[in-house]
PDB file of N, CA and C and ligand atoms in Angstrom:
ATOM      1  N   UNK A1487     155.957  97.738  91.975  1.00 56.00           N
ATOM      2  CA  UNK A1487     156.508  97.178  90.652  1.00 56.00           C
ATOM      3  C   UNK A1487     157.904  97.821  90.298  1.00 56.00           C
ATOM      4  N   UNK A1488     158.291  97.084  89.227  1.00 55.00           N
ATOM      5  CA  UNK A1488     159.900  97.615  89.071  1.00 55.00           C
ATOM      6  C   UNK A1488     160.731  98.000  89.901  1.00 55.00           C
ATOM      7  N   UNK A1489     160.559  96.987  90.896  1.00 56.00           N
ATOM      8  CA  UNK A1489     161.783  97.034  92.343  1.00 56.00           C
ATOM      9  C   UNK A1489     163.070  96.771  91.300  1.00 56.00           C
ATOM     10  N   UNK A1490     163.256  96.226  90.853  1.00 59.00           N
ATOM     11  CA  UNK A1490     164.651  95.511  90.458  1.00 59.00           C
ATOM     12  C   UNK A1490     165.527  96.713  89.672  1.00 59.00           C
ATOM     13  N   UNK A1491     164.636  97.691  88.769  1.00 53.00           N
ATOM     14  CA  UNK A1491     165.324  98.655  87.750  1.00 53.00           C
ATOM     15  C   UNK A1491     165.537  99.753  88.579  1.00 53.00           C
ATOM     16  N   UNK A1492     164.668  99.943  89.733  1.00 62.00           N
ATOM     17  CA  UNK A1492     164.648 101.106  90.035  1.00 62.00           C
ATOM     18  C   UNK A1492     165.876 101.327  91.246  1.00 62.00           C
ATOM     19  N   UNK A1493     166.772 100.178  91.270  1.00 81.00           N
ATOM     20  CA  UNK A1493     167.911 100.378  92.061  1.00 81.00           C
ATOM     21  C   UNK A1493     169.086 101.176  91.241  1.00 81.00           C
ATOM     22  N   UNK A1494     168.966 100.989  90.027  1.00 88.00           N
ATOM     23  CA  UNK A1494     169.927 101.543  89.134  1.00 88.00           C
ATOM     24  C   UNK A1494     170.148 103.041  88.673  1.00 88.00           C
ATOM     25  N   UNK A1495     171.093 103.711  88.520  1.00 91.00           N
ATOM     26  CA  UNK A1495     170.815 105.083  87.925  1.00 91.00           C
ATOM     27  C   UNK A1495     171.250 105.334  86.580  1.00 91.00           C
ATOM     28  N   UNK A1496     170.807 106.108  86.073  1.00 93.00           N
ATOM     29  CA  UNK A1496     171.711 106.435  84.322  1.00 93.00           C
ATOM     30  C   UNK A1496     172.641 107.563  84.662  1.00 93.00           C
ATOM     31  N   UNK A1497     173.687 107.382  83.971  1.00 94.00           N
ATOM     32  CA  UNK A1497     174.658 108.418  84.327  1.00 94.00           C
ATOM     33  C   UNK A1497     174.420 109.367  83.176  1.00 94.00           C
ATOM     34  N   UNK A1498     174.527 110.632  83.918  1.00 91.00           N
ATOM     35  CA  UNK A1498     174.002 112.140  83.141  1.00 91.00           C
ATOM     36  C   UNK A1498     175.088 112.272  82.051  1.00 91.00           C
ATOM     37  N   UNK A1499     176.079 111.573  81.880  1.00 91.00           N
ATOM     38  CA  UNK A1499     176.596 112.117  80.691  1.00 91.00           C
ATOM     39  C   UNK A1499     176.691 110.950  79.558  1.00 91.00           C
ATOM     40  N   UNK A1500     176.438 109.425  79.982  1.00 93.00           N
ATOM     41  CA  UNK A1500     176.757 108.741  78.854  1.00 93.00           C
ATOM     42  C   UNK A1500     175.667 107.773  78.977  1.00 93.00           C
ATOM     43  N   UNK A1501     174.514 108.105  79.630  1.00 93.00           N
ATOM     44  CA  UNK A1501     173.245 107.453  80.025  1.00 93.00           C
ATOM     45  C   UNK A1501     173.341 105.891  80.168  1.00 93.00           C
ATOM     46  N   UNK A1502     174.617 105.800  80.428  1.00 94.00           N
ATOM     47  CA  UNK A1502     174.613 104.072  80.721  1.00 94.00           C
ATOM     48  C   UNK A1502     174.153 103.860  82.046  1.00 94.00           C
ATOM     49  N   UNK A1503     173.638 102.718  82.297  1.00 94.00           N
ATOM     50  CA  UNK A1503     173.092 102.349  83.470  1.00 94.00           C
ATOM     51  C   UNK A1503     174.093 101.864  84.754  1.00 94.00           C
ATOM     52  N   UNK A1504     174.082 102.475  85.888  1.00 93.00           N
ATOM     53  CA  UNK A1504     175.007 101.856  86.584  1.00 93.00           C
ATOM     54  C   UNK A1504     174.217 101.837  88.459  1.00 93.00           C
ATOM     55  N   UNK A1505     175.094 100.997  89.048  1.00 91.00           N
ATOM     56  CA  UNK A1505     174.834 101.042  90.495  1.00 91.00           C
ATOM     57  C   UNK A1505     175.591 102.127  91.314  1.00 91.00           C
ATOM     58  N   UNK A1506     175.273 102.806  91.840  1.00 87.00           N
ATOM     59  CA  UNK A1506     176.260 103.602  92.929  1.00 87.00           C
ATOM     60  C   UNK A1506     175.644 104.698  93.485  1.00 87.00           C
ATOM     61  N   UNK A1507     176.663 105.487  94.015  1.00 87.00           N
ATOM     62  CA  UNK A1507     176.208 106.793  94.194  1.00 87.00           C
ATOM     63  C   UNK A1507     176.339 108.012  93.290  1.00 87.00           C
ATOM     64  N   UNK A1508     175.791 108.979  93.221  1.00 91.00           N
ATOM     65  CA  UNK A1508     176.212 110.246  92.461  1.00 91.00           C
ATOM     66  C   UNK A1508     175.542 110.233  91.137  1.00 91.00           C
ATOM     67  N   UNK A1509     175.481 110.845  90.373  1.00 92.00           N
ATOM     68  CA  UNK A1509     174.923 111.090  89.087  1.00 92.00           C
ATOM     69  C   UNK A1509     175.541 110.455  88.080  1.00 92.00           C
ATOM     70  N   UNK A1510     176.995 110.347  87.883  1.00 94.00           N
ATOM     71  CA  UNK A1510     177.656 109.586  87.230  1.00 94.00           C
ATOM     72  C   UNK A1510     178.272 108.247  87.310  1.00 94.00           C
ATOM     73  N   UNK A1511     178.727 107.741  86.063  1.00 94.00           N
ATOM     74  CA  UNK A1511     179.435 106.412  86.515  1.00 94.00           C
ATOM     75  C   UNK A1511     180.784 106.280  86.711  1.00 94.00           C
ATOM     76  N   UNK A1512     181.468 107.522  85.868  1.00 94.00           N
ATOM     77  CA  UNK A1512     182.806 107.361  86.703  1.00 94.00           C
ATOM     78  C   UNK A1512     183.405 108.975  86.701  1.00 94.00           C
ATOM     79  N   UNK A1513     184.578 109.299  86.908  1.00 94.00           N
ATOM     80  CA  UNK A1513     185.133 110.600  87.045  1.00 94.00           C
ATOM     81  C   UNK A1513     185.236 111.095  85.753  1.00 94.00           C
ATOM     82  N   UNK A1514     185.408 110.406  84.849  1.00 94.00           N
ATOM     83  CA  UNK A1514     185.623 110.860  83.588  1.00 94.00           C
ATOM     84  C   UNK A1514     184.221 111.443  82.756  1.00 94.00           C
ATOM     85  N   UNK A1515     183.249 110.617  83.288  1.00 95.00           N
ATOM     86  CA  UNK A1515     182.029 111.140  82.871  1.00 95.00           C
ATOM     87  C   UNK A1515     181.672 112.265  83.456  1.00 95.00           C
ATOM     88  N   UNK A1516     181.921 112.436  84.996  1.00 95.00           N
ATOM     89  CA  UNK A1516     181.513 113.800  85.616  1.00 95.00           C
ATOM     90  C   UNK A1516     182.217 115.096  85.167  1.00 95.00           C
ATOM     91  N   UNK A1517     183.515 114.718  85.150  1.00 95.00           N
ATOM     92  CA  UNK A1517     183.919 115.932  84.240  1.00 95.00           C
ATOM     93  C   UNK A1517     184.160 116.422  82.892  1.00 95.00           C
ATOM     94  N   UNK A1518     183.949 115.270  81.995  1.00 95.00           N
ATOM     95  CA  UNK A1518     183.344 115.303  80.663  1.00 95.00           C
ATOM     96  C   UNK A1518     182.010 116.169  80.559  1.00 95.00           C
ATOM     97  N   UNK A1519     181.178 115.682  81.463  1.00 93.00           N
ATOM     98  CA  UNK A1519     179.731 116.478  81.561  1.00 93.00           C
ATOM     99  C   UNK A1519     179.674 117.732  81.985  1.00 93.00           C
ATOM    100  N   UNK A1520     180.613 118.073  83.208  1.00 93.00           N
ATOM    101  CA  UNK A1520     180.755 119.197  83.395  1.00 93.00           C
ATOM    102  C   UNK A1520     181.186 120.505  82.295  1.00 93.00           C
ATOM    103  N   UNK A1521     182.460 119.674  81.716  1.00 95.00           N
ATOM    104  CA  UNK A1521     182.965 120.720  80.732  1.00 95.00           C
ATOM    105  C   UNK A1521     181.814 120.963  79.574  1.00 95.00           C
ATOM    106  N   UNK A1522     181.024 119.774  79.164  1.00 93.00           N
ATOM    107  CA  UNK A1522     179.948 120.257  78.144  1.00 93.00           C
ATOM    108  C   UNK A1522     178.747 121.025  78.511  1.00 93.00           C
ATOM    109  N   UNK A1523     178.405 121.004  80.059  1.00 93.00           N
ATOM    110  CA  UNK A1523     177.563 121.689  80.506  1.00 93.00           C
ATOM    111  C   UNK A1523     177.936 123.381  80.674  1.00 93.00           C
ATOM    112  N   UNK A1524     179.079 123.708  80.754  1.00 96.00           N
ATOM    113  CA  UNK A1524     179.756 124.981  80.643  1.00 96.00           C
ATOM    114  C   UNK A1524     179.556 125.587  79.352  1.00 96.00           C
ATOM    115  N   UNK A1525     180.121 124.505  78.168  1.00 97.00           N
ATOM    116  CA  UNK A1525     180.035 124.697  76.885  1.00 97.00           C
ATOM    117  C   UNK A1525     178.394 125.015  76.567  1.00 97.00           C
ATOM    118  N   UNK A1526     177.760 124.159  76.886  1.00 97.00           N
ATOM    119  CA  UNK A1526     176.229 124.532  76.500  1.00 97.00           C
ATOM    120  C   UNK A1526     175.655 125.817  77.014  1.00 97.00           C
ATOM    121  N   UNK A1527     175.964 126.288  78.214  1.00 97.00           N
ATOM    122  CA  UNK A1527     175.552 127.275  78.838  1.00 97.00           C
ATOM    123  C   UNK A1527     175.918 128.612  78.459  1.00 97.00           C
ATOM    124  N   UNK A1528     177.192 128.628  77.846  1.00 98.00           N
ATOM    125  CA  UNK A1528     177.944 129.516  76.820  1.00 98.00           C
ATOM    126  C   UNK A1528     176.787 129.840  75.472  1.00 98.00           C
ATOM    127  N   UNK A1529     176.813 128.584  75.154  1.00 98.00           N
ATOM    128  CA  UNK A1529     175.978 128.536  73.461  1.00 98.00           C
ATOM    129  C   UNK A1529     174.593 129.081  73.852  1.00 98.00           C
ATOM    130  N   UNK A1530     174.021 128.885  75.177  1.00 98.00           N
ATOM    131  CA  UNK A1530     172.523 129.347  75.261  1.00 98.00           C
ATOM    132  C   UNK A1530     172.495 130.738  75.504  1.00 98.00           C
ATOM    133  N   UNK A1531     173.700 131.243  76.095  1.00 98.00           N
ATOM    134  CA  UNK A1531     173.638 132.576  76.556  1.00 98.00           C
ATOM    135  C   UNK A1531     174.134 133.259  74.784  1.00 98.00           C
ATOM    136  N   UNK A1532     174.794 132.840  74.193  1.00 98.00           N
ATOM    137  CA  UNK A1532     174.974 133.502  72.666  1.00 98.00           C
ATOM    138  C   UNK A1532     173.768 133.562  72.237  1.00 98.00           C
ATOM    139  N   UNK A1533     173.230 132.352  72.251  1.00 98.00           N
ATOM    140  CA  UNK A1533     171.775 132.305  71.335  1.00 98.00           C
ATOM    141  C   UNK A1533     170.852 133.060  71.873  1.00 98.00           C
ATOM    142  N   UNK A1534     170.647 133.655  73.096  1.00 98.00           N
ATOM    143  CA  UNK A1534     169.905 134.585  73.920  1.00 98.00           C
ATOM    144  C   UNK A1534     170.100 135.822  73.620  1.00 98.00           C
ATOM    145  N   UNK A1535     171.562 136.280  73.462  1.00 98.00           N
ATOM    146  CA  UNK A1535     172.144 137.349  73.125  1.00 98.00           C
ATOM    147  C   UNK A1535     171.593 137.757  71.426  1.00 98.00           C
ATOM    148  N   UNK A1536     172.048 137.010  70.775  1.00 98.00           N
ATOM    149  CA  UNK A1536     171.657 136.713  69.411  1.00 98.00           C
ATOM    150  C   UNK A1536     169.933 137.052  69.239  1.00 98.00           C
ATOM    151  N   UNK A1537     169.157 136.476  69.647  1.00 98.00           N
ATOM    152  CA  UNK A1537     167.628 136.462  69.564  1.00 98.00           C
ATOM    153  C   UNK A1537     167.433 137.975  70.240  1.00 98.00           C
ATOM    154  N   UNK A1538     167.754 138.280  71.158  1.00 98.00           N
ATOM    155  CA  UNK A1538     167.332 139.786  71.518  1.00 98.00           C
ATOM    156  C   UNK A1538     167.949 140.884  70.886  1.00 98.00           C
ATOM    157  N   UNK A1539     168.932 140.676  70.528  1.00 98.00           N
ATOM    158  CA  UNK A1539     169.458 141.709  69.197  1.00 98.00           C
ATOM    159  C   UNK A1539     168.662 141.762  68.100  1.00 98.00           C
ATOM    160  N   UNK A1540     168.365 140.491  67.772  1.00 98.00           N
ATOM    161  CA  UNK A1540     167.325 140.416  66.232  1.00 98.00           C
ATOM    162  C   UNK A1540     165.904 140.958  66.844  1.00 98.00           C
ATOM    163  N   UNK A1541     165.561 140.748  67.954  1.00 98.00           N
ATOM    164  CA  UNK A1541     164.052 141.403  68.312  1.00 98.00           C
ATOM    165  C   UNK A1541     164.198 142.914  68.350  1.00 98.00           C
ATOM    166  N   UNK A1542     165.358 143.130  68.772  1.00 97.00           N
ATOM    167  CA  UNK A1542     165.520 144.548  68.702  1.00 97.00           C
ATOM    168  C   UNK A1542     165.506 145.204  67.702  1.00 97.00           C
ATOM    169  N   UNK A1543     166.310 144.561  66.884  1.00 97.00           N
ATOM    170  CA  UNK A1543     166.304 145.236  65.261  1.00 97.00           C
ATOM    171  C   UNK A1543     165.223 144.774  64.773  1.00 97.00           C
ATOM    172  N   UNK A1544     164.404 144.095  64.861  1.00 97.00           N
ATOM    173  CA  UNK A1544     163.202 144.109  63.891  1.00 97.00           C
ATOM    174  C   UNK A1544     162.257 144.864  64.483  1.00 97.00           C
ATOM    175  N   UNK A1545     162.280 145.259  65.757  1.00 96.00           N
ATOM    176  CA  UNK A1545     161.479 146.286  66.635  1.00 96.00           C
ATOM    177  C   UNK A1545     161.744 147.519  65.808  1.00 96.00           C
ATOM    178  N   UNK A1546     162.980 148.086  65.860  1.00 96.00           N
ATOM    179  CA  UNK A1546     163.575 149.437  65.423  1.00 96.00           C
ATOM    180  C   UNK A1546     162.988 149.448  63.972  1.00 96.00           C
ATOM    181  N   UNK A1547     163.230 148.394  63.177  1.00 95.00           N
ATOM    182  CA  UNK A1547     162.880 148.241  61.852  1.00 95.00           C
ATOM    183  C   UNK A1547     161.252 148.803  61.580  1.00 95.00           C
ATOM    184  N   UNK A1548     160.477 147.985  62.350  1.00 95.00           N
ATOM    185  CA  UNK A1548     159.018 148.197  62.135  1.00 95.00           C
ATOM    186  C   UNK A1548     158.364 149.371  62.921  1.00 95.00           C
ATOM    187  N   UNK A1549     159.811 150.189  63.780  1.00 93.00           N
ATOM    188  CA  UNK A1549     159.023 151.531  64.183  1.00 93.00           C
ATOM    189  C   UNK A1549     159.865 152.434  63.295  1.00 93.00           C
ATOM    190  N   UNK A1550     160.843 152.494  62.928  1.00 90.00           N
ATOM    191  CA  UNK A1550     161.407 153.488  61.618  1.00 90.00           C
ATOM    192  C   UNK A1550     160.792 153.311  60.418  1.00 90.00           C
ATOM    193  N   UNK A1551     160.328 151.766  59.879  1.00 78.00           N
ATOM    194  CA  UNK A1551     159.873 151.755  58.817  1.00 78.00           C
ATOM    195  C   UNK A1551     158.420 152.025  58.566  1.00 78.00           C
TER     196      UNK A1551
HETATM  197 ZN1   ZN B 280     179.005 107.556  82.200  1.00 83.85          ZN
END
């Protein structure tokens, strides 16, 4: 079932349906998405560092307090 719609893919960047190879509908989407991914990775890392710092802070507070 769903043979017809199984043939197309959705662009990883703009989510548009397209037919063809790769994960993106165009070069612009590929480049744009890679930049977004890099930025997201950096944000995630920052979030991780901040939450670890808060956890350590809370731990120290509970130990000292
Ligand atoms: Zn796209």
